Amino acid sequence: MNTQPTFSERWSPVLTVRGLSVDYEADRPVHAVREVDLALGRGEILGLAGESGCGKSTLAYAVNRLLRPPAHVVGGEVVFHHADGAETDVFALDGEQLRRFRWNRLAMVFQGAMNALNPVLTVRAQLEDVIRAHEPATDRRERGRRCAELLELVGVDPRRLDSYPHELSGGMRQRVMIAMALVLRPDVLFMDEPTTALDVVVQREILAEITRLRAELGFAVVFITHDMSLLLEISDRIAIMYAGRVVEEGGTERLRRTPLHPYTLGLLRSFPSLTGDPTGLHGIPGRTPDLAESLDRCAFAERCPYRREVCDGEQPPLVAHPDSPAGADGRAACHAHDPSRYGTAPPESLLRGEFRPIEESEVIR
Amino acid sequence: MSTFEVRDLVKEFRLREKGGRRRLRAVDGVSFDLSAGSTVALVGESGSGKSTLARMLARLLPPSSGEVRVDGRVVGTGRGATRGYRGDVQMVFQDPFASLNPFHTVGHHLSRPLRLHGGRLTSSELNERVERLLERVALVPPDRVVGKQPHELSGGQRQRVAIARALAPGPRVLLADEPVSMLDVSVRLDILNLMDRLKAEEDLAVLYITHDLATARHFSERVLVMYRGQVVERGDSDDVILRPRHPYTRLLRSAAPDPGGSDPLTVPVEPASTEVPAGDQGCPFRARCPHAMSVCSRRPPEFPVGDGHLTSCWLYESSTEENT
């Protein structure tokens, strides 16, 4: 259960993504991220969930201006909101401005961070490098002090500063990576599958570390993973991506209790509860659509047990459904919650949270 | 009836290090039984020795000592004996992207074990057997699937091919080493459901190796918990996962995410790990254990803590009288 404070009363945005689209250039361009609208609150932990290929990492790379060809942004904007109310258009930054902005305001902990450290440099050399690059005026003693402080902050003995990455355990390396991302005290931390390669006990320690640091330093986190059970525990809010789009977004408790989108439902049911009843465990048979397609329909339709004609003819918009059990909390892109399009009220079984796969077998086409 | 008995299996690796050699006991005296129509889950973290154990059981690695019995008979080590053994015991590997040959079709992957283990078959018999295998793993329509190459299939579909290949020799024991951890989350349960159905329909004995406590509980009858090469707790799935007794199992349990449960995000308290000297004879967990006592420098035997529920921990020494 989530014991973090809710931010609804004093929620103010730190990052706003509007209509962001990213393509991978190819003979048939792959539309990896499609018109994503998303806002991140100051000090909030936003979970970004979805399966491999849904565009969650590409989205994070785009916002951090880290995309390399053949990937490039084809539309949309990203706005960073400073604490004093000023705004920065992230895509308009270039050269020195971009260098100053990145790491300072937005920092990223990469996927497979355990192997992202340079094996031939000590932890100290790698941490100092960040300070030297971004704050060249800092003297040697000050740099050393800051590095020791950082390691202490993430729960690593500062005597480890002169260790090489291979001398550290996986959990310690992950903590060092987090320390590196925090060197310049960013407002937003992107974490791309930060605990996937770690054993469950270490994973739990890292999660607790992140929530503690968030409370202490007040940064916002975009936590990217396919593991819904982790997100439900750590996030204030969750956004679910499917085939490049956000298909549902809302407060963690609401999403867990009354998911609106059938894909969210299927994803939640894909993680059996440790202590709960084992009946009715299903996956979601089928595969994601070809991302080179333009998709003028619901991308989830062919795997969806609640599919109707309208789902094949029209792309459902990501909107609030005030009459649904979710009320005003969040948005979902599903026709089933829009009686004027769907033809009837949403099916009872969907509202009850049932996900019965349409097909038990894997059908190869 | 026990189909498959593992007794005192040991694997030692010799390591060369600075200042001499050292032996590492990756698997240290493991015993358990598998029986037809039943799944045993083997749970442990990386480095616990669970994959080494699986590789020994699949005869990909010779054990240092100990034995494996099929239907009460110890199987010899010659080539003929190994082929016979593999007819009975098959393995599904973790990564279906690596375990299937990218150059070969699905049909090829399935017809080879059929030819090797199935005796003389005419090509129409062979085709029929291949199609039946695909139907058993619910990959349809078979006539379209046989010509596909691995790259044309999704991860879940590939893992179904790997399971079909394992079923081809008509085994009675299926070893599945983390069979779903490389797959997309939305297909994991379908693969586990498939294995569960095969277990029931075909009376297979299944060893499900995993680090995931939740699926271990839901997809097995019994659970073994491994730590540093030893089984530290065993029993019925619900007993071990819901009412863990060994301090290590409790640590795992408290660290596992449980969104439906009521525990807040807490970190299990764990004292700093101290190095256990090589060749140590004591409890392997005592360096991390909050309850470590002087007696823990001796290796604990298995104490009963419930019906068929055993744990290797001195804390339960006195429970021997109380609970039996």
XYZ file of C-alpha atoms in Angstrom:
689
model
C 0.000 0.000 0.000
C 1.130 3.506 -0.660
C 2.052 5.487 2.398
C 3.550 8.426 0.581
C 1.735 11.737 0.925
C -0.534 12.616 -1.948
C 0.420 15.708 -3.803
C -3.005 16.621 -5.084
C -3.457 19.763 -2.959
C -0.157 21.367 -3.789
C 0.515 19.656 -7.097
C 2.463 21.854 -9.470
C 4.110 20.641 -12.650
C 7.865 20.355 -13.043
C 7.754 18.829 -16.505
C 5.046 18.888 -19.165
C 5.135 16.755 -22.300
C 2.706 17.748 -25.044
C 1.970 15.782 -28.201
C 5.416 14.169 -28.249
C 6.073 11.850 -31.186
C 9.285 10.003 -31.983
C 10.062 8.035 -35.150
C 12.857 5.632 -35.939
C 13.867 6.310 -39.513
C 13.710 3.208 -41.701
C 12.252 2.115 -45.044
C 8.965 2.161 -43.179
C 9.430 4.613 -40.288
C 8.670 3.093 -36.880
C 6.393 5.349 -34.849
C 7.768 4.476 -31.434
C 6.167 7.298 -29.435
C 2.846 8.714 -30.601
C 1.414 12.048 -29.439
C 2.142 11.554 -25.772
C 0.720 14.076 -23.294
C 2.042 13.710 -19.799
C 2.689 15.949 -16.810
C 5.036 15.306 -13.923
C 4.416 17.020 -10.596
C 7.177 18.537 -8.493
C 8.467 15.900 -6.080
C 6.203 13.238 -7.513
C 7.088 9.626 -8.398
C 5.485 8.799 -11.721
C 5.593 5.165 -12.774
C 5.816 4.569 -16.505
C 4.800 1.012 -17.313
C 4.529 -1.068 -20.412
C 6.018 -4.029 -22.207
C 9.168 -4.056 -24.280
C 8.707 -1.992 -27.398
C 5.913 0.195 -26.006
C 8.065 3.320 -26.261
C 8.720 3.995 -22.588
C 12.512 4.182 -22.865
C 12.335 6.112 -26.132
C 10.073 8.641 -24.426
C 12.593 9.092 -21.599
C 15.474 9.476 -24.047
C 13.521 12.041 -26.062
C 12.683 14.165 -23.027
C 16.345 14.086 -21.976
C 17.458 15.031 -25.506
C 19.480 11.832 -25.722
C 17.980 10.365 -28.899
C 20.442 9.487 -31.603
C 19.693 8.833 -35.253
C 17.835 6.969 -36.612
C 15.519 8.102 -33.794
C 14.251 11.639 -33.900
C 11.475 13.781 -32.518
C 8.843 14.456 -35.160
C 6.442 16.528 -33.102
C 5.453 17.935 -29.759
C 7.156 19.863 -27.003
C 8.628 19.391 -23.564
C 8.457 22.212 -21.060
C 10.467 22.334 -17.846
C 8.924 24.468 -15.090
C 11.411 26.137 -12.758
C 10.544 26.579 -9.101
C 10.204 30.347 -9.634
C 7.600 29.877 -12.357
C 9.910 30.418 -15.313
C 9.662 27.894 -18.154
C 12.255 26.273 -20.391
C 11.400 24.806 -23.769
C 13.611 21.712 -23.636
C 13.656 21.124 -27.397
C 14.800 24.704 -28.061
C 17.981 24.298 -26.035
C 21.223 23.755 -27.849
C 24.968 23.716 -27.354
C 26.127 25.171 -24.077
C 22.560 25.839 -22.872
C 21.623 22.189 -23.329
C 24.794 21.027 -21.607
C 24.048 23.246 -18.626
C 20.437 22.133 -18.465
C 20.974 18.413 -18.693
C 22.129 16.622 -15.530
C 21.495 19.889 -13.719
C 17.720 19.791 -14.065
C 17.018 16.377 -15.577
C 19.258 13.430 -14.820
C 18.970 9.851 -15.871
C 19.858 6.478 -14.355
C 20.180 4.130 -17.282
C 18.940 0.651 -17.901
C 21.627 -1.890 -17.085
C 23.264 0.771 -14.942
C 25.286 -1.972 -13.326
C 27.409 -2.020 -16.442
C 27.210 1.684 -17.187
C 30.164 2.590 -14.964
C 33.564 2.814 -16.561
C 35.465 -0.291 -15.425
C 38.928 1.278 -15.570
C 38.163 4.368 -13.499
C 37.584 4.576 -9.762
C 34.253 5.711 -8.382
C 35.934 8.967 -7.334
C 37.207 9.691 -10.837
C 33.755 9.160 -12.306
C 31.916 11.303 -9.761
C 34.528 14.081 -9.905
C 34.311 14.100 -13.672
C 30.681 15.219 -13.468
C 31.485 18.032 -11.055
C 34.508 19.130 -13.080
C 32.467 19.235 -16.293
C 29.491 21.097 -14.906
C 31.051 23.224 -12.168
C 34.633 23.845 -13.282
C 35.168 26.446 -10.558
C 35.025 23.832 -7.782
C 38.447 23.170 -6.239
C 39.924 19.745 -5.555
C 39.183 19.618 -1.870
C 35.582 20.702 -2.390
C 35.127 18.055 -5.093
C 36.452 15.357 -2.788
C 34.140 16.486 -0.010
C 31.111 16.489 -2.301
C 31.911 12.999 -3.615
C 32.180 11.572 -0.106
C 28.931 13.291 0.846
C 27.179 11.829 -2.186
C 28.204 8.276 -1.427
C 27.046 8.712 2.132
C 23.754 10.053 0.830
C 23.075 6.857 -1.132
C 24.232 4.598 1.690
C 27.681 3.607 0.454
C 30.750 3.853 2.685
C 32.798 6.854 1.400
C 35.927 4.686 1.696
C 34.612 3.052 -1.471
C 35.484 6.198 -3.448
C 38.792 4.696 -4.490
C 37.274 1.353 -5.473
C 36.842 0.226 -9.042
C 33.356 -0.844 -10.193
C 34.260 -4.549 -10.229
C 35.105 -4.349 -6.532
C 31.530 -3.328 -5.732
C 28.433 -5.509 -5.502
C 25.555 -4.995 -7.951
C 23.549 -3.084 -5.389
C 26.482 -0.798 -4.553
C 27.111 -0.082 -8.239
C 23.459 0.837 -8.644
C 23.747 3.177 -5.653
C 26.838 4.790 -7.190
C 24.878 5.319 -10.407
C 22.139 7.031 -8.428
C 24.767 9.160 -6.666
C 26.127 10.197 -10.072
C 22.691 11.236 -11.241
C 22.250 13.273 -8.050
C 25.618 15.095 -8.202
C 24.050 18.342 -9.390
C 20.822 17.983 -7.409
C 18.446 17.664 -10.364
C 14.728 18.419 -10.148
C 13.795 15.339 -12.140
C 15.361 11.900 -12.103
C 14.565 9.440 -14.894
C 15.187 5.844 -13.885
C 15.019 3.298 -16.675
C 14.555 -0.228 -15.226
C 16.935 0.642 -12.370
C 16.448 -2.562 -10.396
C 15.743 -5.203 -13.029
C 19.078 -6.996 -12.823
C 19.191 -6.998 -9.040
C 18.192 -9.680 -6.571
C 14.936 -9.080 -4.808
C 16.407 -8.108 -1.428
C 18.786 -5.582 -3.008
C 15.990 -4.338 -5.236
C 13.886 -3.582 -2.191
C 16.781 -1.685 -0.574
C 17.248 0.450 -3.695
C 13.519 1.248 -3.855
C 13.501 2.300 -0.223
C 16.617 4.397 -0.923
C 14.874 6.184 -3.787
C 11.794 7.016 -1.725
C 13.998 8.215 1.152
C 16.109 10.439 -1.106
C 13.007 11.799 -2.785
C 11.596 12.797 0.600
C 14.953 14.312 1.616
C 15.849 16.153 -1.574
C 12.418 16.704 -3.110
C 13.185 15.688 -6.685
C 10.568 14.127 -8.942
C 11.095 10.654 -10.371
C 9.982 9.041 -13.596
C 10.343 5.346 -12.799
C 10.289 3.174 -15.908
C 9.713 -0.562 -15.659
C 7.595 -3.430 -16.921
C 7.132 -4.647 -13.364
C 3.701 -3.457 -12.247
C 4.054 -4.873 -8.759
C 7.063 -2.616 -8.157
C 5.332 0.452 -9.547
C 2.263 -0.067 -7.407
C 4.451 0.104 -4.344
C 6.681 3.017 -5.238
C 4.657 5.395 -7.444
C 2.286 8.221 -6.595
C 0.872 8.112 -10.085
C 1.177 5.623 -12.952
C 1.017 5.999 -16.725
C 0.549 2.876 -18.846
C 1.973 2.838 -22.362
C 0.967 0.574 -25.202
C 2.258 0.729 -28.780
C 3.737 4.200 -28.326
C 0.774 5.816 -26.607
C -0.250 6.445 -23.048
C -3.449 4.395 -22.745
C -4.205 5.127 -19.109
C -2.921 7.412 -16.417
C -3.992 8.027 -12.841
C -3.286 7.820 -9.119
C -1.705 4.527 -8.076
C -4.462 3.450 -5.700
C -7.201 4.285 -8.176
C -5.396 2.460 -10.969
C -4.926 -0.604 -8.802
C -8.528 -0.705 -7.594
C -10.425 0.424 -10.678
C -8.326 0.239 -13.817
C -10.317 1.575 -16.764
C -8.359 0.344 -19.772
C -8.561 -3.397 -20.486
C -4.802 -3.411 -21.121
C -4.129 -1.974 -17.655
C -6.408 -4.656 -16.289
C -4.605 -7.394 -18.191
C -1.238 -6.090 -17.071
C -2.322 -5.980 -13.429
C -3.684 -9.532 -13.693
C -0.366 -10.656 -15.193
C 1.276 -10.221 -11.789
C -0.156 -12.739 -9.384
C -0.368 -11.500 -5.835
C 2.070 -13.179 -3.484
C -0.490 -13.700 -0.755
C -3.738 -13.532 -2.733
C -6.052 -16.016 -4.341
C -4.459 -17.846 -7.264
C -7.612 -18.283 -9.378
C -8.084 -16.701 -12.785
C -4.463 -15.966 -13.612
C -4.087 -15.160 -17.293
C -1.634 -13.452 -19.506
C -2.585 -11.348 -22.515
C -2.220 -13.590 -25.578
C -1.276 -12.070 -28.892
C 1.354 -9.554 -29.792
C 1.696 -5.828 -30.118
C 0.893 -4.258 -33.477
C 3.495 -3.355 -36.055
C 4.720 0.104 -35.026
C 5.348 1.098 -38.634
C 1.564 1.171 -39.105
C -0.214 4.467 -38.628
C -3.002 2.876 -36.495
C -6.277 4.707 -36.939
C -7.906 2.291 -34.490
C -7.355 1.151 -30.932
C -3.911 -0.490 -30.934
C -5.009 -2.997 -28.295
C -8.197 -4.069 -30.114
C -6.966 -7.407 -31.431
C -5.964 -8.571 -27.947
C -8.944 -7.045 -26.166
C -11.835 -9.120 -24.800
C -14.083 -6.022 -24.828
C -13.511 -5.112 -28.492
C -16.420 -3.774 -30.546
C -16.727 -2.386 -34.045
C -15.869 1.160 -33.035
C -12.508 -0.057 -31.676
C -11.371 -1.029 -35.179
C -12.551 2.184 -36.767
C -11.478 4.940 -34.443
C -8.501 5.795 -32.261
C -9.842 6.317 -28.700
C -8.724 9.657 -27.230
C -6.930 9.786 -23.858
C -9.575 11.584 -21.791
C -11.098 11.639 -18.309
C -14.180 9.505 -17.715
C -15.984 11.289 -14.881
C -18.948 8.880 -14.928
C -16.721 5.821 -14.556
C -15.668 4.378 -11.187
C -12.444 6.353 -11.574
C -14.327 9.637 -11.400
C -12.032 12.577 -11.994
C -8.854 10.619 -11.317
C -6.800 10.267 -14.440
C -7.533 9.516 -18.069
C -7.987 6.438 -20.215
C -8.027 5.871 -23.970
C -10.822 3.314 -24.264
C -14.113 3.435 -26.138
C -15.794 1.112 -23.638
C -16.142 3.976 -21.165
C -17.817 6.245 -23.713
C -21.406 4.970 -24.204
C -21.989 7.289 -27.176
C -19.242 5.510 -29.095
C -19.434 2.029 -27.573
C -23.214 1.755 -27.959
C -23.899 0.642 -24.397
C -22.674 1.299 -20.889
C -19.291 -0.326 -20.148
C -19.618 -4.099 -19.617
C -20.167 -5.116 -15.994
C -17.316 -7.621 -16.219
C -14.897 -4.859 -17.232
C -15.986 -2.761 -14.262
C -15.591 -5.805 -12.015
C -12.033 -6.104 -13.257
C -12.324 -9.335 -15.202
C -9.867 -10.066 -17.937
C -10.671 -13.224 -19.865
C -8.384 -13.624 -22.858
C -10.216 -14.042 -26.132
C -7.934 -16.826 -27.280
C -6.249 -19.550 -25.260
C -3.907 -20.565 -28.066
C -1.190 -18.626 -29.814
C -2.488 -18.106 -33.320
C 0.234 -17.550 -35.900
C -0.725 -15.488 -38.906
C 5.204 -42.602 -6.281
C 8.529 -40.914 -6.783
C 9.598 -40.763 -10.400
C 12.787 -38.921 -9.830
C 14.998 -38.882 -6.768
C 17.963 -36.606 -6.175
C 20.265 -37.646 -3.368
C 23.105 -35.624 -1.808
C 24.039 -33.932 -5.023
C 27.242 -31.889 -4.786
C 29.066 -29.712 -7.302
C 32.436 -28.296 -6.435
C 34.267 -25.881 -8.658
C 37.977 -25.289 -8.291
C 38.870 -21.643 -8.452
C 42.311 -20.239 -9.053
C 42.881 -17.145 -7.048
C 45.623 -14.949 -5.770
C 47.581 -16.989 -3.261
C 46.462 -20.439 -4.288
C 43.407 -22.447 -5.072
C 40.028 -22.565 -3.486
C 37.044 -24.820 -3.816
C 33.572 -23.429 -4.236
C 30.657 -25.682 -3.356
C 28.007 -24.362 -5.735
C 25.635 -27.172 -4.806
C 26.151 -28.637 -1.362
C 24.319 -31.864 -0.613
C 20.904 -31.305 -2.184
C 18.227 -34.028 -1.984
C 14.609 -33.986 -3.135
C 12.024 -36.001 -5.051
C 9.881 -35.165 -8.037
C 6.727 -37.129 -8.643
C 4.410 -37.486 -11.608
C 1.688 -34.871 -11.987
C 3.310 -32.519 -9.512
C 5.469 -29.381 -9.669
C 8.270 -28.533 -7.284
C 9.470 -24.922 -7.329
C 13.127 -24.270 -6.591
C 13.515 -20.725 -5.334
C 16.693 -18.775 -4.774
C 18.638 -15.649 -5.684
C 21.407 -15.435 -8.231
C 24.391 -17.414 -7.027
C 22.329 -19.787 -4.903
C 23.300 -22.716 -7.110
C 19.885 -23.363 -8.604
C 21.040 -23.243 -12.222
C 24.091 -25.399 -11.453
C 21.702 -27.924 -9.952
C 19.492 -27.825 -13.049
C 22.484 -28.318 -15.323
C 23.550 -31.367 -13.349
C 20.036 -32.795 -13.500
C 20.001 -32.242 -17.267
C 23.410 -33.931 -17.461
C 25.051 -30.863 -18.915
C 27.464 -30.860 -15.990
C 28.817 -33.889 -14.126
C 28.159 -33.842 -10.369
C 31.100 -34.059 -7.966
C 29.167 -36.565 -5.897
C 25.650 -37.746 -5.191
C 23.194 -39.551 -7.396
C 20.014 -39.260 -9.381
C 17.554 -42.167 -9.532
C 14.806 -42.626 -12.060
C 12.140 -45.098 -10.930
C 14.454 -46.228 -8.145
C 17.377 -47.029 -10.432
C 20.622 -45.107 -10.563
C 21.329 -44.155 -14.157
C 24.779 -44.948 -15.550
C 27.050 -42.367 -17.109
C 27.716 -43.971 -20.507
C 26.427 -42.498 -23.758
C 23.624 -45.006 -24.085
C 22.533 -44.436 -20.509
C 22.611 -40.676 -21.007
C 20.480 -40.934 -24.132
C 17.969 -43.074 -22.273
C 18.031 -40.573 -19.408
C 17.369 -37.672 -21.754
C 14.381 -39.564 -23.105
C 12.975 -39.313 -19.592
C 14.319 -35.964 -18.431
C 14.140 -32.827 -20.579
C 14.943 -29.200 -19.970
C 13.408 -25.856 -20.967
C 15.947 -23.048 -20.896
C 15.595 -19.466 -19.798
C 16.183 -17.659 -23.052
C 14.142 -18.817 -26.056
C 16.064 -16.310 -28.178
C 19.262 -18.273 -27.533
C 17.962 -21.824 -27.154
C 16.516 -22.065 -30.671
C 18.775 -22.109 -33.701
C 18.003 -19.037 -35.838
C 18.707 -20.922 -39.076
C 16.255 -23.744 -38.452
C 12.505 -23.897 -38.795
C 10.129 -24.875 -36.026
C 9.544 -28.153 -37.865
C 13.264 -28.923 -37.817
C 13.558 -28.135 -34.111
C 10.793 -30.622 -33.327
C 11.554 -33.413 -35.781
C 15.161 -33.883 -34.626
C 14.377 -35.060 -31.106
C 11.497 -37.138 -32.518
C 13.918 -38.938 -34.848
C 16.581 -39.322 -32.170
C 14.285 -40.744 -29.533
C 11.278 -41.992 -31.477
C 12.776 -44.851 -33.475
C 12.072 -45.224 -37.191
C 9.354 -42.933 -38.412
C 8.039 -42.399 -41.930
C 7.928 -38.781 -43.004
C 4.156 -38.654 -42.752
C 4.323 -40.111 -39.239
C 6.968 -37.545 -38.392
C 4.881 -34.665 -39.717
C 1.905 -35.876 -37.799
C 3.921 -36.093 -34.567
C 5.301 -32.573 -35.094
C 1.802 -31.205 -35.594
C 0.542 -33.003 -32.498
C 3.364 -31.451 -30.459
C 2.408 -27.981 -31.665
C -1.219 -28.589 -30.744
C -0.181 -29.694 -27.270
C 1.571 -26.359 -26.692
C -1.337 -24.504 -28.345
C 0.610 -23.072 -31.265
C -1.928 -23.011 -34.065
C -2.474 -23.631 -36.908
C 0.336 -26.237 -36.928
C 0.722 -26.395 -40.699
C 1.532 -22.700 -40.718
C 3.829 -22.820 -37.684
C 6.159 -25.610 -38.879
C 7.750 -23.494 -41.602
C 8.451 -20.491 -39.375
C 11.899 -19.537 -38.204
C 12.500 -18.303 -34.649
C 12.805 -14.642 -35.690
C 9.260 -14.739 -37.025
C 7.896 -15.619 -33.599
C 7.413 -13.623 -30.407
C 9.242 -14.583 -27.210
C 6.227 -16.409 -25.816
C 5.711 -18.301 -29.053
C 9.389 -19.290 -29.109
C 9.169 -20.563 -25.562
C 6.191 -22.692 -26.628
C 8.386 -24.190 -29.377
C 11.098 -24.867 -26.769
C 8.540 -26.623 -24.557
C 7.263 -28.653 -27.522
C 10.854 -29.673 -28.286
C 11.321 -30.778 -24.682
C 8.129 -32.844 -24.917
C 9.225 -34.537 -28.152
C 11.126 -37.480 -26.599
C 8.129 -38.177 -24.346
C 9.841 -37.236 -21.076
C 8.340 -37.799 -17.648
C 10.394 -35.081 -16.001
C 10.546 -31.487 -17.192
C 13.225 -29.153 -15.813
C 12.334 -25.509 -16.394
C 15.099 -23.039 -15.509
C 13.549 -19.560 -15.189
C 11.309 -20.325 -18.189
C 9.521 -16.966 -18.191
C 11.990 -14.410 -16.862
C 13.108 -13.355 -20.358
C 9.554 -13.017 -21.645
C 7.265 -10.029 -21.798
C 5.130 -9.757 -18.698
C 1.875 -10.213 -20.573
C 2.786 -13.722 -21.772
C 4.470 -15.105 -18.650
C 1.327 -16.437 -17.040
C 0.228 -18.106 -20.259
C 3.478 -20.079 -20.425
C 3.169 -21.042 -16.751
C -0.482 -22.017 -17.295
C 0.625 -24.126 -20.245
C 3.218 -25.948 -18.135
C 0.622 -26.430 -15.427
C -1.828 -27.943 -17.900
C 0.837 -30.259 -19.367
C 1.771 -31.373 -15.873
C -1.814 -32.374 -15.164
C -2.759 -33.761 -18.591
C 0.433 -35.670 -19.265
C 1.325 -36.589 -15.704
C 4.675 -34.819 -15.929
C 6.931 -34.219 -12.975
C 8.057 -30.600 -13.189
C 10.913 -28.730 -11.533
C 10.198 -25.004 -11.823
C 13.296 -22.948 -11.067
C 12.589 -19.302 -10.339
C 13.437 -16.280 -8.241
C 9.795 -15.191 -8.163
C 8.005 -16.217 -4.985
C 4.514 -15.362 -6.230
C 4.547 -17.651 -9.265
C 6.415 -20.287 -7.246
C 3.486 -20.334 -4.864
C 0.774 -20.360 -7.520
C 2.335 -22.854 -9.919
C 3.767 -25.523 -7.662
C 2.681 -27.984 -5.029
C 5.931 -27.878 -3.106
C 8.718 -25.306 -2.752
C 12.425 -25.704 -2.042
C 14.363 -22.618 -0.965
C 18.056 -22.633 -1.821
C 20.764 -20.488 -0.294
C 24.460 -20.819 -1.147
C 24.074 -24.315 -2.514
C 21.914 -25.725 0.268
C 18.186 -26.260 0.617
C 17.325 -24.237 3.716
C 13.569 -24.718 3.735
C 11.079 -27.027 2.030
C 7.403 -27.783 2.280
C 4.006 -27.243 0.701
C 3.957 -24.028 -1.345
C 1.516 -22.164 0.866
C 3.347 -23.193 4.039
C 6.749 -22.059 2.792
C 5.661 -18.834 1.081
C 2.883 -17.695 3.412
C 4.365 -19.003 6.657
C 8.124 -18.996 6.081
C 10.237 -20.179 8.991
C 13.889 -19.933 7.964
C 15.268 -16.390 8.447
C 16.418 -16.363 4.823
C 13.001 -17.305 3.469
C 11.512 -14.630 5.701
C 13.934 -12.079 4.287
C 13.004 -13.046 0.717
C 9.346 -12.923 1.570
C 9.533 -9.462 3.126
C 11.491 -8.148 0.135
C 9.102 -9.508 -2.502
C 6.712 -6.933 -3.904
C 3.114 -7.649 -2.994
C 0.814 -4.958 -4.324
C -2.318 -6.725 -3.099
C -0.894 -7.103 0.387
C -0.883 -4.621 3.212
C 2.818 -4.236 3.940
C 4.182 -0.754 3.340
C 7.467 -0.326 1.528
C 9.862 -1.400 4.222
C 13.368 -2.682 4.043
C 14.117 -5.911 5.774
C 16.667 -5.330 8.499
C 19.841 -7.071 7.631
C 23.130 -6.879 9.489
C 26.207 -6.165 7.427
C 27.378 -9.352 5.804
C 30.600 -10.746 7.177
C 32.795 -12.976 5.126
C 32.372 -16.670 5.864
C 35.758 -18.439 5.601
C 36.245 -20.950 2.809
C 35.465 -24.501 3.805
C 33.123 -23.240 6.500
C 30.951 -25.980 7.941
C 28.304 -23.816 9.575
C 24.951 -22.445 8.489
C 25.503 -20.620 5.180
C 23.155 -17.789 6.161
C 24.601 -16.979 9.562
C 26.675 -14.013 8.360
C 23.456 -12.216 7.352
C 21.182 -13.692 9.971
C 19.646 -11.497 12.687
C 19.279 -14.566 14.930
C 22.815 -15.947 14.568
C 23.929 -17.911 17.644
C 27.079 -19.784 18.566
C 25.512 -23.105 17.568
C 25.194 -21.772 13.985
C 28.871 -22.506 13.380
C 27.697 -26.115 13.022
C 25.652 -27.017 10.000
C 21.986 -27.344 10.985
C 20.103 -30.517 10.025
C 16.520 -30.226 8.788
C 14.050 -29.748 11.609
C 10.331 -30.370 11.078
C 8.218 -27.253 11.636
C 4.915 -28.534 10.292
C 3.379 -31.266 8.164
C 6.040 -31.992 5.547
C 7.546 -28.578 6.278
C 11.267 -28.700 7.099
C 13.847 -26.037 7.701
C 17.599 -26.140 8.274
C 17.823 -23.690 11.118
C 18.874 -24.166 14.731
C 16.045 -21.874 15.873
C 13.718 -24.820 15.349
C 15.797 -27.417 17.125
C 13.359 -27.662 20.050
C 10.317 -27.692 17.768
C 11.221 -31.270 16.879
C 9.416 -32.464 19.986
C 6.677 -29.814 20.031
C 5.481 -30.156 16.472
C 5.692 -33.845 15.795
